[in-house]
Amino acid sequence: MARAGVTTERLIRAAAELADEIGFQNVTLSALARRFGVKPAALYSHVKDARDLRVKVASLALAELADRAAAALAGRAGKDALVAFANAYRDYAKEHPGRYAAAQGELDEETVDVGAARRHADMTRAILRGYDLPEPDQTDAVRMLHSTFHGYVSLETAGGFRRHPREVDVSWSRTLDALDTALRNWPRA
Amino acid sequence: MARAGVTTERLIRAAAELADEIGFQNVTLSALARRFGVKPAALYSHVKDARDLRVKVASLALAELADRAAAALAGRAGKDALVAFANAYRDYAKEHPGRYAAAQGELDEETVDVGAARRHADMTRAILRGYDLPEPDQTDAVRMLHSTFHGYVSLETAGGFRRHPREVDVSWSRTLDALDTALRNWPRA
DNA sequence: TGCAAATACTTAAAACCTGTAAGAAGGGCG
DNA sequence: CGCCCTTCTTACAGGTTTTAAGTATTTGCA
């Protein structure tokens, strides 16, 4: 019987794909083993835990998302940068809902990929460079931006906006306009 | 052997409490049965499914949250109303993280408590009454507000803001100021 | 009051999932 | 070729969900 050729790399990647297909919640070691034509116990050679698997998928998602955002941000400034970043963020979440969910859930603990988190924060700060905000207002603004992006995407994918006919894309666009307004007129202490 | 006296009502309430204690993810029918001194199968008299249980907890949370928000909103207008509503929202989520998680996760499907969802939307619209926004801008603003509140609370409880020393309460307050600014200067199409 | 029907609960069992331990098979390398 | 490390399997323990069938308790009605 030939080996299945499972590696941690391929395992995490498969888990991410499966998450996008059936939802992050439903990604199980058993289902993954099935997909590789292998018994569940075999996966413990490549991954410590079910938790370890989830954290690694989260790390992958955070890194991918950061790559996208960085690409979107390149060569842009001000509102241009804001919109590009926000759209990259939202598009990624819509294309990869399972990965996005992974990136949210497993943030806590020491196990987190601190590097990816820092990249995100740094990029959000880069957006603000066009708005001339001093610290600590910058930190407040970073938190607000991240909150709005995540909240919108999260509610949208959960179906929270489906009850009203207004186009979700349009509301998104207007929300970005409003954020731009808020940043340009940031309330000084 | 005396009966345990489980009712759907008490079951849901216990599930909500358990969720706040150990996290919504970890609320299991078995754990609930244990808490009532009853075998797991007994709970199927009061609840259709594990999913049914989760949906009912979500409903409870949404209703409680709506009550709190309504109370906070009473007699206020404009920014006052905005801040009161937002704080009620955030305080509830911090006091009842398990319930709040329940209210988020199980939004989809037809099973949702449409009534509670409508109450939330109506209240958010009530806030906007002080800002003189016509439709469809009002819908856009409702979505933005909800997104920011949910996003902030969600990231905060997930530990997303712990990496930076800036006080989370202060950033929250400044975020509300910025939202007020955005609403007062809402970008017309 | 007493008994029948409705309801609460138990036991039993199937189907999954996680995780550990022990051993067999595959592949690289001296 | 043969050794050894790694991958994978088998076997098993423990836990959760859910259904089915049966027992016991309470309710309500004559």
Coordinates of C-alpha atoms (C1' of nucleotides) in Angstrom, one line a residue:
Chain A
M1 CA 0.0 0.0 0.0
A2 CA 1.6 3.2 -1.2
R3 CA 1.8 6.2 1.2
A4 CA -0.7 8.9 0.9
G5 CA 2.0 11.6 1.0
V6 CA 0.5 13.8 3.6
T7 CA 2.6 16.7 4.8
T8 CA 1.7 19.4 7.3
E9 CA 1.7 21.8 4.5
R10 CA -0.7 19.9 2.3
L11 CA -2.8 19.1 5.4
I12 CA -3.3 22.7 6.3
R13 CA -4.0 23.6 2.7
A14 CA -6.6 20.9 2.4
A15 CA -8.2 22.0 5.7
A16 CA -8.4 25.6 4.4
E17 CA -10.1 24.4 1.2
L18 CA -12.5 22.2 3.1
A19 CA -13.3 25.1 5.5
D20 CA -14.3 27.2 2.5
E21 CA -16.5 24.4 1.2
I22 CA -18.3 23.2 4.2
G23 CA -17.6 25.8 6.9
F24 CA -14.8 26.1 9.4
Q25 CA -16.9 24.6 12.1
N26 CA -17.3 21.4 10.2
V27 CA -13.7 20.8 9.4
T28 CA -12.8 17.7 11.3
L29 CA -9.7 15.5 11.4
S30 CA -11.8 12.6 10.3
A31 CA -13.1 14.4 7.3
L32 CA -9.6 15.5 6.3
A33 CA -8.3 11.9 6.8
R34 CA -11.1 10.7 4.5
R35 CA -10.1 13.3 1.9
F36 CA -6.5 11.9 2.0
G37 CA -7.6 8.3 2.0
V38 CA -6.0 7.8 5.4
K39 CA -7.1 6.9 8.9
P40 CA -7.7 9.8 11.3
A41 CA -4.9 8.7 13.6
A42 CA -2.4 9.2 10.8
L43 CA -2.8 12.9 10.9
Y44 CA -1.4 13.1 14.4
S45 CA 2.0 12.7 12.8
H46 CA 1.6 16.1 11.1
V47 CA -0.4 18.0 13.6
K48 CA -0.4 18.0 17.3
D49 CA -4.0 18.5 17.9
A50 CA -7.3 19.5 16.4
R51 CA -6.6 22.8 18.0
D52 CA -3.2 23.0 16.5
L53 CA -4.8 22.4 13.1
R54 CA -7.2 25.2 13.6
V55 CA -4.4 27.6 14.7
K56 CA -2.3 26.7 11.6
V57 CA -5.3 27.3 9.3
A58 CA -5.8 30.6 11.0
S59 CA -2.2 31.5 10.5
L60 CA -2.4 30.6 6.8
A61 CA -5.5 32.8 6.4
L62 CA -4.0 35.8 8.2
A63 CA -0.9 35.6 6.0
E64 CA -2.9 35.3 2.8
L65 CA -5.1 38.2 3.8
A66 CA -2.1 40.3 4.7
D67 CA -0.5 39.5 1.3
R68 CA -3.7 40.6 -0.5
A69 CA -4.0 43.8 1.5
A70 CA -0.3 44.6 0.9
A71 CA -0.7 44.2 -2.8
A72 CA -3.9 46.4 -2.8
L73 CA -2.1 49.1 -0.8
A74 CA 1.0 49.3 -3.0
G75 CA 1.3 52.7 -4.6
R76 CA -1.9 54.2 -3.1
A77 CA -2.5 56.8 -0.5
G78 CA -5.4 58.5 1.2
K79 CA -8.9 57.5 0.4
D80 CA -7.6 55.4 -2.5
A81 CA -5.6 53.3 -0.1
L82 CA -8.5 53.0 2.3
V83 CA -10.9 51.8 -0.3
A84 CA -8.4 49.4 -1.9
F85 CA -7.5 47.9 1.5
A86 CA -11.1 47.5 2.5
N87 CA -12.1 45.9 -0.7
A88 CA -9.2 43.5 -0.5
Y89 CA -10.2 42.6 3.0
R90 CA -13.9 42.1 2.1
D91 CA -13.1 40.2 -1.2
Y92 CA -10.9 37.8 0.6
A93 CA -13.5 37.1 3.2
K94 CA -16.2 36.5 0.6
E95 CA -13.9 34.2 -1.5
H96 CA -12.7 32.3 1.5
P97 CA -15.3 32.4 4.2
G98 CA -14.0 29.3 5.9
R99 CA -10.4 30.7 6.1
Y100 CA -11.8 34.0 7.3
A101 CA -13.7 32.3 10.0
A102 CA -10.6 30.5 11.0
A103 CA -8.7 33.7 11.2
Q104 CA -11.3 35.1 13.6
G105 CA -11.9 32.3 16.0
E106 CA -8.5 31.2 17.0
L107 CA -7.0 34.6 17.8
D108 CA -6.6 34.2 21.5
E109 CA -3.9 32.3 23.4
E110 CA -0.2 32.6 23.0
T111 CA -0.3 30.3 19.9
V112 CA -1.3 33.2 17.7
D113 CA 0.8 34.2 14.7
V114 CA 2.0 37.5 16.1
G115 CA 3.8 38.4 12.9
A116 CA 0.7 38.4 10.7
A117 CA -1.2 40.4 13.3
R118 CA 1.5 43.0 13.3
R119 CA 1.5 43.2 9.5
H120 CA -2.2 43.9 9.6
A121 CA -1.8 46.7 12.1
D122 CA 1.1 48.2 10.2
M123 CA -0.9 48.3 7.0
T124 CA -3.8 49.9 8.6
R125 CA -1.5 52.5 10.0
A126 CA -0.1 53.0 6.5
I127 CA -3.6 53.9 5.3
L128 CA -3.8 56.6 8.0
R129 CA -0.6 58.2 6.8
G130 CA -2.7 60.1 4.3
Y131 CA -4.9 61.5 7.0
D132 CA -2.3 63.1 9.3
L133 CA -3.4 61.6 12.6
P134 CA -1.0 61.8 15.6
E135 CA -0.8 59.2 18.2
P136 CA -2.8 58.1 20.2
D137 CA -5.6 59.0 17.8
Q138 CA -4.0 56.8 15.2
T139 CA -4.5 53.7 17.4
D140 CA -8.1 54.6 18.0
A141 CA -8.6 55.0 14.2
V142 CA -6.9 51.7 13.5
R143 CA -9.3 50.0 15.9
M144 CA -12.3 51.7 14.4
L145 CA -11.3 50.8 10.8
H146 CA -10.6 47.2 11.7
S147 CA -13.9 47.0 13.6
T148 CA -15.9 48.3 10.8
F149 CA -14.3 46.1 8.2
H150 CA -14.6 43.0 10.3
G151 CA -18.1 43.8 11.5
Y152 CA -19.5 44.5 8.0
V153 CA -18.0 41.4 6.5
S154 CA -19.0 39.3 9.4
L155 CA -22.6 40.4 9.4
E156 CA -22.8 40.2 5.6
T157 CA -21.6 36.6 5.4
A158 CA -23.8 35.7 8.4
G159 CA -26.8 37.0 6.4
G160 CA -27.5 39.9 8.6
F161 CA -28.2 42.3 5.7
R162 CA -30.4 40.1 3.7
R163 CA -33.6 41.4 5.2
H164 CA -33.4 44.7 3.4
P165 CA -33.4 45.1 -0.4
R166 CA -30.8 47.8 -0.5
E167 CA -27.7 46.6 -2.3
V168 CA -25.1 45.4 0.1
D169 CA -22.3 46.6 -2.2
V170 CA -23.7 50.1 -2.2
S171 CA -23.9 50.3 1.5
W172 CA -20.4 49.1 1.7
S173 CA -19.2 51.8 -0.6
R174 CA -21.1 54.5 1.4
T175 CA -19.7 53.1 4.6
L176 CA -16.2 53.6 3.2
D177 CA -17.1 57.2 2.2
A178 CA -18.3 57.8 5.7
L179 CA -15.1 56.4 7.2
D180 CA -13.2 58.7 5.0
T181 CA -15.2 61.6 6.2
A182 CA -14.7 60.5 9.8
L183 CA -10.9 60.3 9.3
R184 CA -10.7 63.6 7.6
N185 CA -12.6 65.3 10.4
W186 CA -11.2 63.2 13.2
P187 CA -12.5 64.6 16.5
R188 CA -9.5 66.0 18.4
A189 CA -9.6 65.4 22.2
Chain B
M1 CA -37.3 8.8 41.5
A2 CA -38.5 12.4 41.4
R3 CA -38.6 14.3 38.2
A4 CA -35.9 16.9 37.5
G5 CA -38.4 19.5 36.4
V6 CA -36.8 20.5 33.2
T7 CA -38.8 22.8 30.9
T8 CA -37.8 24.3 27.6
E9 CA -37.6 27.7 29.4
R10 CA -35.3 26.5 32.1
L11 CA -33.2 24.6 29.7
I12 CA -32.6 27.5 27.4
R13 CA -31.8 29.7 30.4
A14 CA -29.4 27.2 31.8
A15 CA -27.8 26.9 28.3
A16 CA -27.3 30.7 28.2
E17 CA -25.7 30.7 31.7
L18 CA -23.5 27.8 30.8
A19 CA -22.5 29.6 27.6
D20 CA -21.4 32.7 29.5
E21 CA -19.4 30.5 31.9
I22 CA -17.6 28.1 29.5
G23 CA -18.2 29.6 26.1
F24 CA -21.0 29.0 23.6
Q25 CA -18.9 26.5 21.7
N26 CA -18.6 24.2 24.7
V27 CA -22.3 24.2 25.5
T28 CA -23.3 20.6 24.8
L29 CA -26.5 18.7 25.5
S30 CA -24.6 16.3 27.6
A31 CA -23.2 19.1 29.8
L32 CA -26.7 20.5 30.2
A33 CA -28.1 17.1 31.1
R34 CA -25.4 16.7 33.7
R35 CA -26.3 20.1 35.1
F36 CA -29.9 19.0 35.5
G37 CA -29.0 15.6 36.8
V38 CA -30.7 13.9 33.8
K39 CA -29.6 11.7 30.9
P40 CA -28.9 13.5 27.6
A41 CA -31.7 11.8 25.8
A42 CA -34.2 13.4 28.2
L43 CA -33.5 16.8 26.7
Y44 CA -35.0 15.8 23.4
S45 CA -38.4 16.2 25.1
H46 CA -37.9 19.9 25.4
V47 CA -35.7 20.7 22.4
K48 CA -35.8 19.3 18.9
D49 CA -32.1 19.3 18.2
A50 CA -28.7 20.6 19.3
R51 CA -29.2 23.2 16.6
D52 CA -32.7 24.0 17.9
L53 CA -31.1 24.7 21.3
R54 CA -28.6 27.0 19.9
V55 CA -31.2 28.9 17.9
K56 CA -33.3 29.3 21.0
V57 CA -30.4 30.6 23.0
A58 CA -29.7 33.1 20.2
S59 CA -33.3 34.2 20.3
L60 CA -33.1 34.8 24.0
A61 CA -29.9 36.8 23.7
L62 CA -31.3 38.9 20.9
A63 CA -34.4 39.7 22.9
E64 CA -32.4 40.6 26.0
L65 CA -30.1 42.7 24.0
A66 CA -33.0 44.5 22.4
D67 CA -34.5 45.2 25.8
R68 CA -31.3 46.7 27.1
A69 CA -30.9 48.8 24.1
A70 CA -34.5 50.0 24.2
A71 CA -34.1 51.0 27.8
A72 CA -30.9 52.9 27.0
L73 CA -32.5 54.7 24.2
A74 CA -35.6 55.9 26.1
G75 CA -35.7 59.7 26.3
R76 CA -32.5 60.3 24.4
A77 CA -31.7 61.7 21.0
G78 CA -28.8 62.5 18.7
K79 CA -25.4 61.7 19.9
D80 CA -26.7 61.0 23.4
A81 CA -28.8 58.2 21.9
L82 CA -26.0 56.9 19.8
V83 CA -23.6 56.6 22.8
A84 CA -26.2 55.1 25.1
F85 CA -27.2 52.5 22.6
A86 CA -23.7 51.6 21.7
N87 CA -22.7 51.3 25.4
A88 CA -25.7 49.1 26.1
Y89 CA -24.7 46.9 23.2
R90 CA -21.1 46.6 24.3
D91 CA -21.9 46.1 28.0
Y92 CA -24.3 43.3 27.2
A93 CA -21.7 41.5 25.1
K94 CA -19.1 41.9 27.8
E95 CA -21.4 40.7 30.6
H96 CA -22.8 37.8 28.5
P97 CA -20.1 36.8 26.0
G98 CA -21.6 33.3 25.6
R99 CA -25.1 34.7 24.8
Y100 CA -23.6 37.3 22.5
A101 CA -21.7 34.6 20.6
A102 CA -24.9 32.7 20.3
A103 CA -26.7 35.7 18.9
Q104 CA -24.0 36.0 16.2
G105 CA -23.4 32.4 15.1
E106 CA -27.0 31.3 14.5
L107 CA -28.3 34.2 12.5
D108 CA -28.7 32.4 9.2
E109 CA -31.4 30.0 8.1
E110 CA -35.1 30.6 8.3
T111 CA -35.2 29.7 12.0
V112 CA -34.1 33.2 13.0
D113 CA -36.1 35.3 15.4
V114 CA -37.2 37.9 12.8
G115 CA -39.0 39.9 15.5
A116 CA -35.8 40.6 17.5
A117 CA -33.9 41.4 14.4
R118 CA -36.5 43.9 13.4
R119 CA -36.5 45.5 16.8
H120 CA -32.7 46.0 16.5
A121 CA -33.0 47.6 13.1
D122 CA -35.9 49.9 14.3
M123 CA -33.9 51.1 17.2
T124 CA -30.8 51.8 15.1
R125 CA -33.1 53.8 12.9
A126 CA -34.4 55.6 15.9
I127 CA -30.9 56.8 16.7
L128 CA -30.6 58.2 13.2
R129 CA -33.7 60.3 13.7
G130 CA -31.5 62.9 15.3
Y131 CA -29.3 63.1 12.2
D132 CA -31.8 63.8 9.5
L133 CA -30.8 61.2 7.0
P134 CA -33.2 60.4 4.2
E135 CA -33.5 56.9 2.7
P136 CA -31.6 55.1 1.4
D137 CA -28.7 56.7 3.3
Q138 CA -30.4 55.7 6.4
T139 CA -30.1 52.0 5.6
D140 CA -26.4 52.5 4.8
A141 CA -25.9 54.2 8.1
V142 CA -27.7 51.5 10.0
R143 CA -25.5 48.9 8.4
M144 CA -22.4 50.9 9.2
L145 CA -23.4 51.5 12.8
H146 CA -24.2 47.8 13.4
S147 CA -21.0 46.8 11.7
T148 CA -18.8 49.0 13.9
F149 CA -20.5 48.0 17.1
H150 CA -20.4 44.3 16.4
G151 CA -16.9 44.5 14.9
Y152 CA -15.5 46.4 17.9
V153 CA -17.1 44.1 20.5
S154 CA -16.2 41.0 18.6
L155 CA -12.5 41.9 18.2
E156 CA -12.3 43.2 21.8
T157 CA -13.7 40.0 23.3
A158 CA -11.5 37.9 21.0
G159 CA -8.5 39.7 22.4
G160 CA -7.7 41.5 19.2
F161 CA -6.8 44.8 21.0
R162 CA -4.7 43.4 23.7
R163 CA -1.4 43.9 21.8
H164 CA -1.4 47.7 22.2
P165 CA -1.4 49.4 25.6
R166 CA -3.9 52.1 24.6
E167 CA -7.0 51.8 26.8
V168 CA -9.8 49.9 25.0
D169 CA -12.5 52.0 26.6
V170 CA -10.9 55.2 25.3
S171 CA -10.7 53.9 21.8
W172 CA -14.3 52.9 22.0
S173 CA -15.3 56.4 23.1
R174 CA -13.3 58.0 20.3
T175 CA -14.8 55.6 17.8
L176 CA -18.3 56.8 18.9
D177 CA -17.2 60.4 18.5
A178 CA -16.0 59.5 15.0
L179 CA -19.3 57.8 14.2
D180 CA -21.1 60.9 15.3
T181 CA -18.9 63.0 13.1
A182 CA -19.6 60.7 10.1
L183 CA -23.3 60.8 10.7
R184 CA -23.4 64.6 11.0
N185 CA -21.4 65.0 7.8
W186 CA -22.9 62.0 5.9
P187 CA -21.6 62.1 2.4
R188 CA -24.5 62.8 0.0
A189 CA -24.5 60.8 -3.2
Chain C
dT1 C1' -61.5 9.5 43.8
dG2 C1' -59.7 6.8 40.3
dC3 C1' -58.1 5.7 36.0
dA4 C1' -56.5 6.9 31.2
dA5 C1' -53.9 9.8 28.5
dA6 C1' -50.0 12.9 28.1
dT7 C1' -45.5 13.8 29.4
dA8 C1' -40.8 13.2 31.6
dC9 C1' -37.3 10.3 31.9
dT10 C1' -34.2 5.9 31.3
dT11 C1' -32.0 2.4 29.0
dA12 C1' -29.9 0.8 24.8
dA13 C1' -27.7 1.3 20.8
dA14 C1' -25.8 3.3 16.4
dA15 C1' -22.9 6.7 14.3
dC16 C1' -19.3 10.1 14.7
dC17 C1' -15.3 12.5 16.5
dT18 C1' -10.9 13.1 19.3
dG19 C1' -6.8 11.2 21.1
dT20 C1' -3.2 7.5 22.7
dA21 C1' -0.4 3.5 22.3
dA22 C1' 1.6 -0.2 19.9
dG23 C1' 3.2 -2.2 15.9
dA24 C1' 3.8 -2.8 10.6
dA25 C1' 5.3 -1.0 6.3
dG26 C1' 7.8 2.3 3.3
dG27 C1' 11.9 4.9 2.0
dG28 C1' 16.4 6.9 2.4
dC29 C1' 21.2 6.1 3.3
dG30 C1' 25.5 4.1 4.7
Chain D
dC1 C1' 21.6 -5.2 1.9
dG2 C1' 19.9 -3.8 6.3
dC3 C1' 19.1 -0.2 9.7
dC4 C1' 16.4 3.5 11.2
dC5 C1' 13.2 7.2 11.0
dT6 C1' 8.8 8.4 9.6
dT7 C1' 4.2 7.4 8.0
dC8 C1' 0.3 4.8 8.5
dT9 C1' -2.8 1.1 10.6
dT10 C1' -5.1 -1.3 14.1
dA11 C1' -7.1 -1.2 18.5
dC12 C1' -9.2 1.0 21.9
dA13 C1' -11.1 4.4 25.5
dG14 C1' -14.0 8.3 26.1
dG15 C1' -17.2 11.7 24.6
dT16 C1' -21.2 13.7 21.9
dT17 C1' -25.6 13.4 19.1
dT18 C1' -29.7 11.2 18.0
dT19 C1' -33.4 7.6 17.6
dA20 C1' -36.3 4.0 19.5
dA21 C1' -38.7 1.6 22.9
dG22 C1' -40.1 1.2 27.4
dT23 C1' -41.0 2.8 32.4
dA24 C1' -42.7 6.0 35.6
dT25 C1' -45.0 10.2 37.0
dT26 C1' -48.2 13.7 36.7
dT27 C1' -52.5 15.7 34.8
dG28 C1' -57.0 16.0 34.0
dC29 C1' -61.4 14.3 33.3
dA30 C1' -65.4 11.4 34.4

